[in-house]
PDB file of C-alpha atoms in Angstrom:
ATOM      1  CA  UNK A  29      85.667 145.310  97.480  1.00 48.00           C
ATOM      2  CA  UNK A  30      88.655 143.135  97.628  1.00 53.00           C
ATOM      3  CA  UNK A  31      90.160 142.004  94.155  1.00 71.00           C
ATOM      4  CA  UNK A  32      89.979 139.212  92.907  1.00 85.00           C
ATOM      5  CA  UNK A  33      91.621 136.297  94.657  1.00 92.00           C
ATOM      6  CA  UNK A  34      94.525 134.827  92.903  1.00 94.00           C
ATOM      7  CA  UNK A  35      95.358 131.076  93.642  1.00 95.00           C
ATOM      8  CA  UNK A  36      97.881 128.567  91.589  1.00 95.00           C
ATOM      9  CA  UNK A  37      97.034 124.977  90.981  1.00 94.00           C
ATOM     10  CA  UNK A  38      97.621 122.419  87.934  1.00 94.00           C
ATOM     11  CA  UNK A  39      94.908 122.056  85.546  1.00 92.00           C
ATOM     12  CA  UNK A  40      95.650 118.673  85.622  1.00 91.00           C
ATOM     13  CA  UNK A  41      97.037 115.398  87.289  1.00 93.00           C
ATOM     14  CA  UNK A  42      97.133 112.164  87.558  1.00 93.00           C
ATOM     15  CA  UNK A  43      94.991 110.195  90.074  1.00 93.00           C
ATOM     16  CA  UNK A  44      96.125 109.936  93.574  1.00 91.00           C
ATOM     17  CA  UNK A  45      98.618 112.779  93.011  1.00 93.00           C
ATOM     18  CA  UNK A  46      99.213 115.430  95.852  1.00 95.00           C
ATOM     19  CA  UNK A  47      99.157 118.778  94.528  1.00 95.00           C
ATOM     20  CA  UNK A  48      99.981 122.053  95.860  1.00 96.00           C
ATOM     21  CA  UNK A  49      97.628 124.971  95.963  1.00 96.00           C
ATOM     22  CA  UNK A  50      98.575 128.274  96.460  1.00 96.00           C
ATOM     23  CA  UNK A  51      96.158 130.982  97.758  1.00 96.00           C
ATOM     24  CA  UNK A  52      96.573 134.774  98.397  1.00 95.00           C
ATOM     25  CA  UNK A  53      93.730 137.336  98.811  1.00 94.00           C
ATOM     26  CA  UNK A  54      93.996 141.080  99.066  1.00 92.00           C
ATOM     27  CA  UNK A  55      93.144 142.436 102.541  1.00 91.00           C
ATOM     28  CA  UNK A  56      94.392 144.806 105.031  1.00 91.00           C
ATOM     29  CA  UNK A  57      94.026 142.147 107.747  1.00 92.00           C
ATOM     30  CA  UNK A  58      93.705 145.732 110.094  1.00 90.00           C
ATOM     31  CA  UNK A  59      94.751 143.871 113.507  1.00 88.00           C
ATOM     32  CA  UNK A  60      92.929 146.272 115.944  1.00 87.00           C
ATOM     33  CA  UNK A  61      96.096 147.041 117.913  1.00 85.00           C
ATOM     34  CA  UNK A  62      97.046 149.871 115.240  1.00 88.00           C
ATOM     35  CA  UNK A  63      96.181 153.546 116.216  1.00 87.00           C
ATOM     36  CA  UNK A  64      95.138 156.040 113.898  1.00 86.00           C
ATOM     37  CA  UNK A  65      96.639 159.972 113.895  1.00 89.00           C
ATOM     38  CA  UNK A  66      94.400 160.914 116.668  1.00 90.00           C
ATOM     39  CA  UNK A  67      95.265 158.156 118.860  1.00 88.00           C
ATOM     40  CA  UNK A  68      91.793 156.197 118.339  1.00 90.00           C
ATOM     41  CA  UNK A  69      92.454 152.590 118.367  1.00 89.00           C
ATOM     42  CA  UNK A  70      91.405 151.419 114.245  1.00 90.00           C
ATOM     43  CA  UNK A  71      89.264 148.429 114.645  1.00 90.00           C
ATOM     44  CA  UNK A  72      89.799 144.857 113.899  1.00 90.00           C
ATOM     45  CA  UNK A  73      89.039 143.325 110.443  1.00 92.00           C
ATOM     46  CA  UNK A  74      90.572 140.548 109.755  1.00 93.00           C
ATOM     47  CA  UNK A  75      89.551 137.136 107.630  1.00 94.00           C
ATOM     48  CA  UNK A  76      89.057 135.584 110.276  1.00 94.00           C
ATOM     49  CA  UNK A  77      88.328 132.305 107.956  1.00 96.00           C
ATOM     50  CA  UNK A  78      89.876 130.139 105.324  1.00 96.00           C
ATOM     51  CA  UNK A  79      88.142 126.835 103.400  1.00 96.00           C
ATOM     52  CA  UNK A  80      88.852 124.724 100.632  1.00 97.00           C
ATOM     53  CA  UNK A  81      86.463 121.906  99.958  1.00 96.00           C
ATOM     54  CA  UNK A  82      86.673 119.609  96.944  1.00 96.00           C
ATOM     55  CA  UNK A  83      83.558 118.430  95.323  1.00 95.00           C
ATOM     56  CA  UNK A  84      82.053 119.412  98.132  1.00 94.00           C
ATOM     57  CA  UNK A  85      84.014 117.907 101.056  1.00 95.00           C
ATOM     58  CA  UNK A  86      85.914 119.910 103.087  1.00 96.00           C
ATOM     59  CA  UNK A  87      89.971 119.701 102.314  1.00 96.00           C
ATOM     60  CA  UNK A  88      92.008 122.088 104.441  1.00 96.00           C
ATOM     61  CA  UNK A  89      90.112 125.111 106.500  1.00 96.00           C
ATOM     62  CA  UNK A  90      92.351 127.504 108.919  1.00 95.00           C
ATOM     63  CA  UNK A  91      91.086 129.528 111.500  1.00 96.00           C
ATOM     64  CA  UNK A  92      92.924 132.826 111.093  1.00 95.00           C
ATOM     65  CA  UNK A  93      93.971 135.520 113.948  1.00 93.00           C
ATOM     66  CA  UNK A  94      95.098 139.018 113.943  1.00 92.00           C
ATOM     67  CA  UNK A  95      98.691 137.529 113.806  1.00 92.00           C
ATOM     68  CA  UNK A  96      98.520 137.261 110.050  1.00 94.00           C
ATOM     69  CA  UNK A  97     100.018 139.424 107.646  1.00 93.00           C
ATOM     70  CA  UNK A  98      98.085 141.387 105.470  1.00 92.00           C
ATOM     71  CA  UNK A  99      96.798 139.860 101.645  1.00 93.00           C
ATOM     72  CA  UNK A 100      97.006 136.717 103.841  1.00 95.00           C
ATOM     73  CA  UNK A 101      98.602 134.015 101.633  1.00 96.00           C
ATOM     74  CA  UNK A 102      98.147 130.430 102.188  1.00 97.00           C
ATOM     75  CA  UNK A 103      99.585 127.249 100.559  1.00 97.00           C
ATOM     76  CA  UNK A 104      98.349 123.551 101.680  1.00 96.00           C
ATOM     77  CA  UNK A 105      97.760 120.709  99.840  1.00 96.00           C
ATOM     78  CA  UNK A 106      95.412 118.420  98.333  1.00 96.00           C
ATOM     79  CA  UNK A 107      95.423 114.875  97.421  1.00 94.00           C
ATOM     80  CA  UNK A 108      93.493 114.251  93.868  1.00 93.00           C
ATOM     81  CA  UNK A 109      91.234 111.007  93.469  1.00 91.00           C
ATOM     82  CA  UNK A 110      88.818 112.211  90.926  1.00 92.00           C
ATOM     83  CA  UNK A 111      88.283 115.587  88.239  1.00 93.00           C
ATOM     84  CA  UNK A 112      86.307 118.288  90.098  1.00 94.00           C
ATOM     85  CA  UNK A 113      85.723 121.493  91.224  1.00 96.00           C
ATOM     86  CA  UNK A 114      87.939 122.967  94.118  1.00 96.00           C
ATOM     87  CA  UNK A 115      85.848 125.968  96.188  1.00 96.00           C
ATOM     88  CA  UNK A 116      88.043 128.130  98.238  1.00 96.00           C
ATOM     89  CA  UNK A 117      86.203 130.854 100.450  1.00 96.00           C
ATOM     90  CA  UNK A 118      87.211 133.370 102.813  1.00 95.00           C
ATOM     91  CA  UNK A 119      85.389 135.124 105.711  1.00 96.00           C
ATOM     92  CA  UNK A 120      85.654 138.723 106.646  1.00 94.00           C
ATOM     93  CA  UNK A 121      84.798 140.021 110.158  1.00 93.00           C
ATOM     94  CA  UNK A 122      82.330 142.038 109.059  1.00 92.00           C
ATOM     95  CA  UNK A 123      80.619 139.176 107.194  1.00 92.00           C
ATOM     96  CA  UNK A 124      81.537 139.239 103.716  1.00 93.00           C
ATOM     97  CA  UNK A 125      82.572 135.906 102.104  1.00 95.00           C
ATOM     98  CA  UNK A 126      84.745 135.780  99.230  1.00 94.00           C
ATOM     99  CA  UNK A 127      84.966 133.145  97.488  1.00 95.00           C
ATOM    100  CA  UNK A 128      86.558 130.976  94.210  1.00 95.00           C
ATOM    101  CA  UNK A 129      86.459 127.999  92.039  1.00 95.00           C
ATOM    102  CA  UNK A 130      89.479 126.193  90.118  1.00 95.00           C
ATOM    103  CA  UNK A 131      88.710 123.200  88.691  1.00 95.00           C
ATOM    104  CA  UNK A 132      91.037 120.194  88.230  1.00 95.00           C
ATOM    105  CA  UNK A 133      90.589 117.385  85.246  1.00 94.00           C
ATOM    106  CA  UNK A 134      92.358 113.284  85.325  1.00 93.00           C
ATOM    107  CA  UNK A 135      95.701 112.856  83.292  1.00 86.00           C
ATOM    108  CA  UNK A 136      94.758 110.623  80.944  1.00 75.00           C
TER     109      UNK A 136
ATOM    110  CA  UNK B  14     134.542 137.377 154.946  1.00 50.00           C
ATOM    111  CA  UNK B  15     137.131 137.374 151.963  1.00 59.00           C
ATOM    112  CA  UNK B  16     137.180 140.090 150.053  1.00 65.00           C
ATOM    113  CA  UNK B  17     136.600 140.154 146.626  1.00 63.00           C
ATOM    114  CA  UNK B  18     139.738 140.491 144.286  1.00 72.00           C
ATOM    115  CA  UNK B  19     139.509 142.030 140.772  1.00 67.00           C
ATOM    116  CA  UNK B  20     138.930 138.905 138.520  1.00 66.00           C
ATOM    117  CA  UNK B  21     135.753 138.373 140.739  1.00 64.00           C
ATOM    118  CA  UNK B  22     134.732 141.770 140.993  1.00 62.00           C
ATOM    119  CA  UNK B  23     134.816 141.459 137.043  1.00 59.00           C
ATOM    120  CA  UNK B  24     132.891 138.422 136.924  1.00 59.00           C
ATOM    121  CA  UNK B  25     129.837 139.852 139.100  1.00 57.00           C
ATOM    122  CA  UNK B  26     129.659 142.781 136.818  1.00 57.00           C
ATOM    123  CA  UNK B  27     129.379 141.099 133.809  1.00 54.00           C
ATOM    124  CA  UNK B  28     126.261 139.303 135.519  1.00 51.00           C
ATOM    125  CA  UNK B  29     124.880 142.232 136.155  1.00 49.00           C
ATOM    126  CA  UNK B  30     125.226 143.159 132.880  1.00 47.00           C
ATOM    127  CA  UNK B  31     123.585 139.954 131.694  1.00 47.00           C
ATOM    128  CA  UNK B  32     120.791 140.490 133.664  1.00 45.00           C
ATOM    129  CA  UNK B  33     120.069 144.138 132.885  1.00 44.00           C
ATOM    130  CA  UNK B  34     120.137 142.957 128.965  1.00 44.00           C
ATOM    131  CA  UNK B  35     117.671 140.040 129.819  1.00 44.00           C
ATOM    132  CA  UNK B  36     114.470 140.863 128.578  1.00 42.00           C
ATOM    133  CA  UNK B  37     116.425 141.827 125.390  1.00 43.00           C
ATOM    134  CA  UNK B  38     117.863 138.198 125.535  1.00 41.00           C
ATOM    135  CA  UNK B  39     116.500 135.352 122.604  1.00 43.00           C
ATOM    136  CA  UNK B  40     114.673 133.457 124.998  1.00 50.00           C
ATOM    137  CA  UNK B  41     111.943 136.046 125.559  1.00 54.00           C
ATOM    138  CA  UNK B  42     109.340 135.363 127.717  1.00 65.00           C
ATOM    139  CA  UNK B  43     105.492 134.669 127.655  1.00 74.00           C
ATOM    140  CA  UNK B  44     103.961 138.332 127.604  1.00 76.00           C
ATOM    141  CA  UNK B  45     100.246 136.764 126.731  1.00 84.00           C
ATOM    142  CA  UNK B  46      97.681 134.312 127.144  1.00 88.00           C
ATOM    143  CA  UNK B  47      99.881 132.160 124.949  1.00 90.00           C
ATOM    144  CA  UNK B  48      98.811 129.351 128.200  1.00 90.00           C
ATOM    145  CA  UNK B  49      95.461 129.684 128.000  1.00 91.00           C
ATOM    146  CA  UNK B  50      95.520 129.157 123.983  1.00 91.00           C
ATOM    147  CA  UNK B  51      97.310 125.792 124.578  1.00 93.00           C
ATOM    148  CA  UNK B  52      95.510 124.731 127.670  1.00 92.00           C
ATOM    149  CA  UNK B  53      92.107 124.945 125.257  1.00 92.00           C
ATOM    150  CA  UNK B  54      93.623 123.086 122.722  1.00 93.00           C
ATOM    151  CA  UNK B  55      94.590 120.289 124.589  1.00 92.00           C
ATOM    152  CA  UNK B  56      92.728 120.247 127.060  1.00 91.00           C
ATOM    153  CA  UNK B  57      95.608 119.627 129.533  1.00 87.00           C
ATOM    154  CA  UNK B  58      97.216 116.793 128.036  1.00 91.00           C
ATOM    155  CA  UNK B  59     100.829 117.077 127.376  1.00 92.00           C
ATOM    156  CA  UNK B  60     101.825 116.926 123.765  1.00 93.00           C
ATOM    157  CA  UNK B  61     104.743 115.252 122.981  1.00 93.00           C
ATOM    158  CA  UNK B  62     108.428 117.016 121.254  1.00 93.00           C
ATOM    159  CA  UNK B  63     108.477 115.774 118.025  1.00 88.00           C
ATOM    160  CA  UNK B  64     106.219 114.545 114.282  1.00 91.00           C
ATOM    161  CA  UNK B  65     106.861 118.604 113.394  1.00 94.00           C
ATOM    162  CA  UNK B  66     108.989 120.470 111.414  1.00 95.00           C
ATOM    163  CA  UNK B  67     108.394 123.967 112.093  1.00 95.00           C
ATOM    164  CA  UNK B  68     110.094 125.995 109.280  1.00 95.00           C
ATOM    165  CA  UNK B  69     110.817 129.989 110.206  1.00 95.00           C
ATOM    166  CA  UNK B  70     114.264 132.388 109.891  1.00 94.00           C
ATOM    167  CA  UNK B  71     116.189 132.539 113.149  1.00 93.00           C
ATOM    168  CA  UNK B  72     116.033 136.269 112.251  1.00 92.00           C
ATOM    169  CA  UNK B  73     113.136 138.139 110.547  1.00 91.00           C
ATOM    170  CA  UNK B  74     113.801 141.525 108.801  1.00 88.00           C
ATOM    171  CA  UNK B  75     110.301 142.845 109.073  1.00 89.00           C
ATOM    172  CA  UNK B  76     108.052 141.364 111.821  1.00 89.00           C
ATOM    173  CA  UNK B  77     105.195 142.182 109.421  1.00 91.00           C
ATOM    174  CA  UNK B  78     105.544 139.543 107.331  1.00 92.00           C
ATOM    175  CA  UNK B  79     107.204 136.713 108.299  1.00 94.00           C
ATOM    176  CA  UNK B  80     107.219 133.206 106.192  1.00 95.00           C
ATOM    177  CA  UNK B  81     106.131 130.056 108.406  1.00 96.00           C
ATOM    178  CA  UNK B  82     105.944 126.255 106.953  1.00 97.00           C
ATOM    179  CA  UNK B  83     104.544 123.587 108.777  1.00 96.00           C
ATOM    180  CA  UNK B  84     105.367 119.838 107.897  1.00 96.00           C
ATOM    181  CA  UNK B  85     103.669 116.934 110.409  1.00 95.00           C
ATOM    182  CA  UNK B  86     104.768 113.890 109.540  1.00 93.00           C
ATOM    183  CA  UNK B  87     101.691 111.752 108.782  1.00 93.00           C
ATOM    184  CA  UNK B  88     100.425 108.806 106.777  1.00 93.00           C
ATOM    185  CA  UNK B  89      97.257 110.849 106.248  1.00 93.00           C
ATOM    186  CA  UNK B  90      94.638 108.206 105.340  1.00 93.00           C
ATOM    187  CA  UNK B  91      91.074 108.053 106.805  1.00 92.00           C
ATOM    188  CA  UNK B  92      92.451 106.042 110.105  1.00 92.00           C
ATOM    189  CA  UNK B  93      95.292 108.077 111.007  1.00 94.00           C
ATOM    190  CA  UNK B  94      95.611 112.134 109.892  1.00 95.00           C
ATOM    191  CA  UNK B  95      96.509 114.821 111.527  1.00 96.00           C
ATOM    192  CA  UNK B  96      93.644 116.936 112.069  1.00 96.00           C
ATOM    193  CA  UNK B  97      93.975 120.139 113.758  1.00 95.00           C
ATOM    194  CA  UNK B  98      97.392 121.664 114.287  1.00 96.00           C
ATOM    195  CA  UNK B  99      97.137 125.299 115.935  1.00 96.00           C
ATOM    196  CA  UNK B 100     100.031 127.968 115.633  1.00 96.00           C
ATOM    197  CA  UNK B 101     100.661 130.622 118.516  1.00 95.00           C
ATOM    198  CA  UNK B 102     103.145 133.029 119.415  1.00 94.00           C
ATOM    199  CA  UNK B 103     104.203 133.954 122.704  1.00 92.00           C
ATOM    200  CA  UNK B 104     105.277 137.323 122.472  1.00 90.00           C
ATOM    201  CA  UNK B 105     102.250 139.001 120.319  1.00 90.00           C
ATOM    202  CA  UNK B 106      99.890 141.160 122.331  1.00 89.00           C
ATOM    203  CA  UNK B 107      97.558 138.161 121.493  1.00 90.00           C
ATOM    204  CA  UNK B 108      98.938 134.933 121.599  1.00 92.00           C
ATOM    205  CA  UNK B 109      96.934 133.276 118.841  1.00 93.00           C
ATOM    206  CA  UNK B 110      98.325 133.134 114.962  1.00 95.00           C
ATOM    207  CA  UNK B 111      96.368 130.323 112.904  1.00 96.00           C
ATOM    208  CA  UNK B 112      94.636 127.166 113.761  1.00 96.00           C
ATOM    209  CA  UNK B 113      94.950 124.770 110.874  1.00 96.00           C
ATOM    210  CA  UNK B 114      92.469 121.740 110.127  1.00 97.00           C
ATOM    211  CA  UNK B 115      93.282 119.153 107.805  1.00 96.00           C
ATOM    212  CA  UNK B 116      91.493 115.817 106.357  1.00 96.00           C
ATOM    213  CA  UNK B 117      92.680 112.929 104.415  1.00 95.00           C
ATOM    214  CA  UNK B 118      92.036 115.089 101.467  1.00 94.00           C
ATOM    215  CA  UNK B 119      94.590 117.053 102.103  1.00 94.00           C
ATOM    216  CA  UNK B 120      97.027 114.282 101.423  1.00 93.00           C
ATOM    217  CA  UNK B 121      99.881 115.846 103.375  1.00 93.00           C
ATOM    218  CA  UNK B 122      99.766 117.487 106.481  1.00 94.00           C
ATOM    219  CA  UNK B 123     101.807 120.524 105.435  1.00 95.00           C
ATOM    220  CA  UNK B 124     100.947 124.159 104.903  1.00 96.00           C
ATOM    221  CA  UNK B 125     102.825 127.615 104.377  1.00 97.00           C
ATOM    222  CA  UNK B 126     101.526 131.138 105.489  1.00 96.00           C
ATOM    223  CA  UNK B 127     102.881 134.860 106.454  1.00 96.00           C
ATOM    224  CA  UNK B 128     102.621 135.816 109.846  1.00 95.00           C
ATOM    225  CA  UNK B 129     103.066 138.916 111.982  1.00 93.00           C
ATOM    226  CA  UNK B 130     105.353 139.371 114.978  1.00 93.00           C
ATOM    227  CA  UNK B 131     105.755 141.675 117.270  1.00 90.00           C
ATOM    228  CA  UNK B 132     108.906 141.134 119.205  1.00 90.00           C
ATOM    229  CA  UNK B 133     111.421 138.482 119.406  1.00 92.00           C
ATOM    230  CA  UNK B 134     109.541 135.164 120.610  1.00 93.00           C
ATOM    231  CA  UNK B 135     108.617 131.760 120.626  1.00 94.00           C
ATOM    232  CA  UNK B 136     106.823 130.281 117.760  1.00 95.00           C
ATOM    233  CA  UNK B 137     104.895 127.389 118.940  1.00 95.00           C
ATOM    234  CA  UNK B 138     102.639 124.614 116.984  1.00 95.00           C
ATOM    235  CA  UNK B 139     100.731 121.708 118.858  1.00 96.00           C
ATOM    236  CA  UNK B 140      99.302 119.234 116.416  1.00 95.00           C
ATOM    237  CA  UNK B 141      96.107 116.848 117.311  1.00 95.00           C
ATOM    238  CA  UNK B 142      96.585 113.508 115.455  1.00 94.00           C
ATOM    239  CA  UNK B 143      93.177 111.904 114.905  1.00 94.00           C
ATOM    240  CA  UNK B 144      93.924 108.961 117.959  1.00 93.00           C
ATOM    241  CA  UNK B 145      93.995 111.970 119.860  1.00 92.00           C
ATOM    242  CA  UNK B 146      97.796 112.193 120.307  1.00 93.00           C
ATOM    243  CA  UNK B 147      99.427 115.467 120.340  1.00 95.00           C
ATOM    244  CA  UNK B 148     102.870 117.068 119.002  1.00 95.00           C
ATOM    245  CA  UNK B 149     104.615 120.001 119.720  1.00 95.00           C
ATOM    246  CA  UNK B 150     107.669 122.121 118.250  1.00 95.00           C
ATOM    247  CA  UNK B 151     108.663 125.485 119.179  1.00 93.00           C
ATOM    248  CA  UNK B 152     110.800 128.359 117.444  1.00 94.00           C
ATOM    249  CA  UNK B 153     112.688 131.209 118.612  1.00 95.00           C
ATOM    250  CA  UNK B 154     112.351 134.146 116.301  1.00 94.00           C
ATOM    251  CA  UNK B 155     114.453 137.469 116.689  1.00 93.00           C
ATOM    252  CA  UNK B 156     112.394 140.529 115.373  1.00 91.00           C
ATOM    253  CA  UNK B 157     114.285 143.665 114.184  1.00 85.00           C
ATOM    254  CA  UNK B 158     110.683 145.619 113.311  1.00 74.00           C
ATOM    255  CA  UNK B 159     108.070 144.693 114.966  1.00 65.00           C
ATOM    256  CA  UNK B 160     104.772 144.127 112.761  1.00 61.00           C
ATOM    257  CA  UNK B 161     101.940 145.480 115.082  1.00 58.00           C
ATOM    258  CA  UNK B 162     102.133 148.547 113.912  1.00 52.00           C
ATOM    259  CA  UNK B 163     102.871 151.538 116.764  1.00 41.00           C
TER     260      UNK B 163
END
């Protein structure tokens, strides 16, 4: 299993403030085009899927392809209206989800 | 018919030179379905140069990893956002990188991520406003190592 995901964001800030996030899992991201010593083609597994949602609604997602490097690492932003919880998940071929929480409280 | 004196016969071999060193040349050309990719993303409309700033090295070290910001230039409230902007690269044995999707929530329409090139190419980004309008900008990148492994 992959370790843990790391990602950067304040712990706080003041209402209406854009912040930036900044996301990197581990993960081979094994693009299927690689051959092994005998010659056999390794297969594809990628994470094929990236989502942040904030209090549940959806923020910034990203399709993924082969084309990205391995321990994919992915900064966006978010614009902050209220104190809540910020899920991040990501989607392996094979199926696995990984996922995360950071939450985020109001300057005062 | 004239024959050709020296300064000419100097001229046509450096063309021939040119064109023997062509598929070497910066301006490398579409070895995928890089067309197919945009032709399903905007569903033949033609996006328009500009909105973008596409931010990659002319030259990348290691095709392996290679940094790539996007910045669309957007007011990003609930009327007008960008909403998807998809990434491609000509050159890769498949032309597809990253499609991105934003929302208002995002609060700018501006992202960073590591990609993987194989060769020298054309970085391309089409962005779909939420009228329905579309953007492009494209990038040449020169690749010393390629990253798709051998």
């Amino acid at each position: 299993m992959a370790d843990k995901p790391r990602i950067k964001l304040p712990k706080e800030a003041t209402k209406g403030e854009v912040i930036q996030i900044k996301t990197l899992v581990s993960h081979v991201m094994e693009s299927g085009q690689r051959k092994d010593a005998q010659g056999k083609t390794i297969p594809r597994k990628i994470i094929n899927k990236f989502a942040c949602e904030f209090n549940g609604k959806p923020v910034f997602s990203c399709a993924l392809e082969p084309a990205i490097s391995a321990n994919p690492y992915i900064q966006f932003d978010a614009k902050l209206d209220e104190a809540g919880t910020f899920k991040f998940s990501w989607t392996d071929d094979d199926g696995t989800v990984i996922t995360a929480e950071e939450k985020i409280a109001l300057k005062a | 018919m004239k024959a050709i004196n020296r300064r000419q016969a100097f001229a046509l071999g450096g063309g021939f030179v040119m064109l023997t060193l062509m598929p070497m040349a910066a301006d490398a050309e579409v070895t995928n379905d890089a067309a197919k990719w945009i032709e399903k993303f905007t569903a033949g409309k033609q996006p328009a140069k500009g909105k973008i700033s596409l931010d990659l090295p002319e030259i990348a070290e290691n095709g392996n990893t290679v940094p790539l910001s996007i910045n669309i230039e957007s007011p990003m409230t609930a009327v007008s956002y960008v909403t998807d902007v998809m990434i491609i690269a000509d050159g890769n044995p498949n032309a597809g990188v990253a499609t991105l999707s934003f929302t208002p929530l995002s609060g700018k329409a501006e992202a960073s991520i590591r990609i993987r090139l194989a060769a020298t190419q054309n970085v391309v980004a089409i962005a779909k406003m939420s009228d329905g309008s579309l953007f492009t900008e494209q990038k040449t990148v020169k690749v010393t190592i390629g990253g798709c492994g051998g």
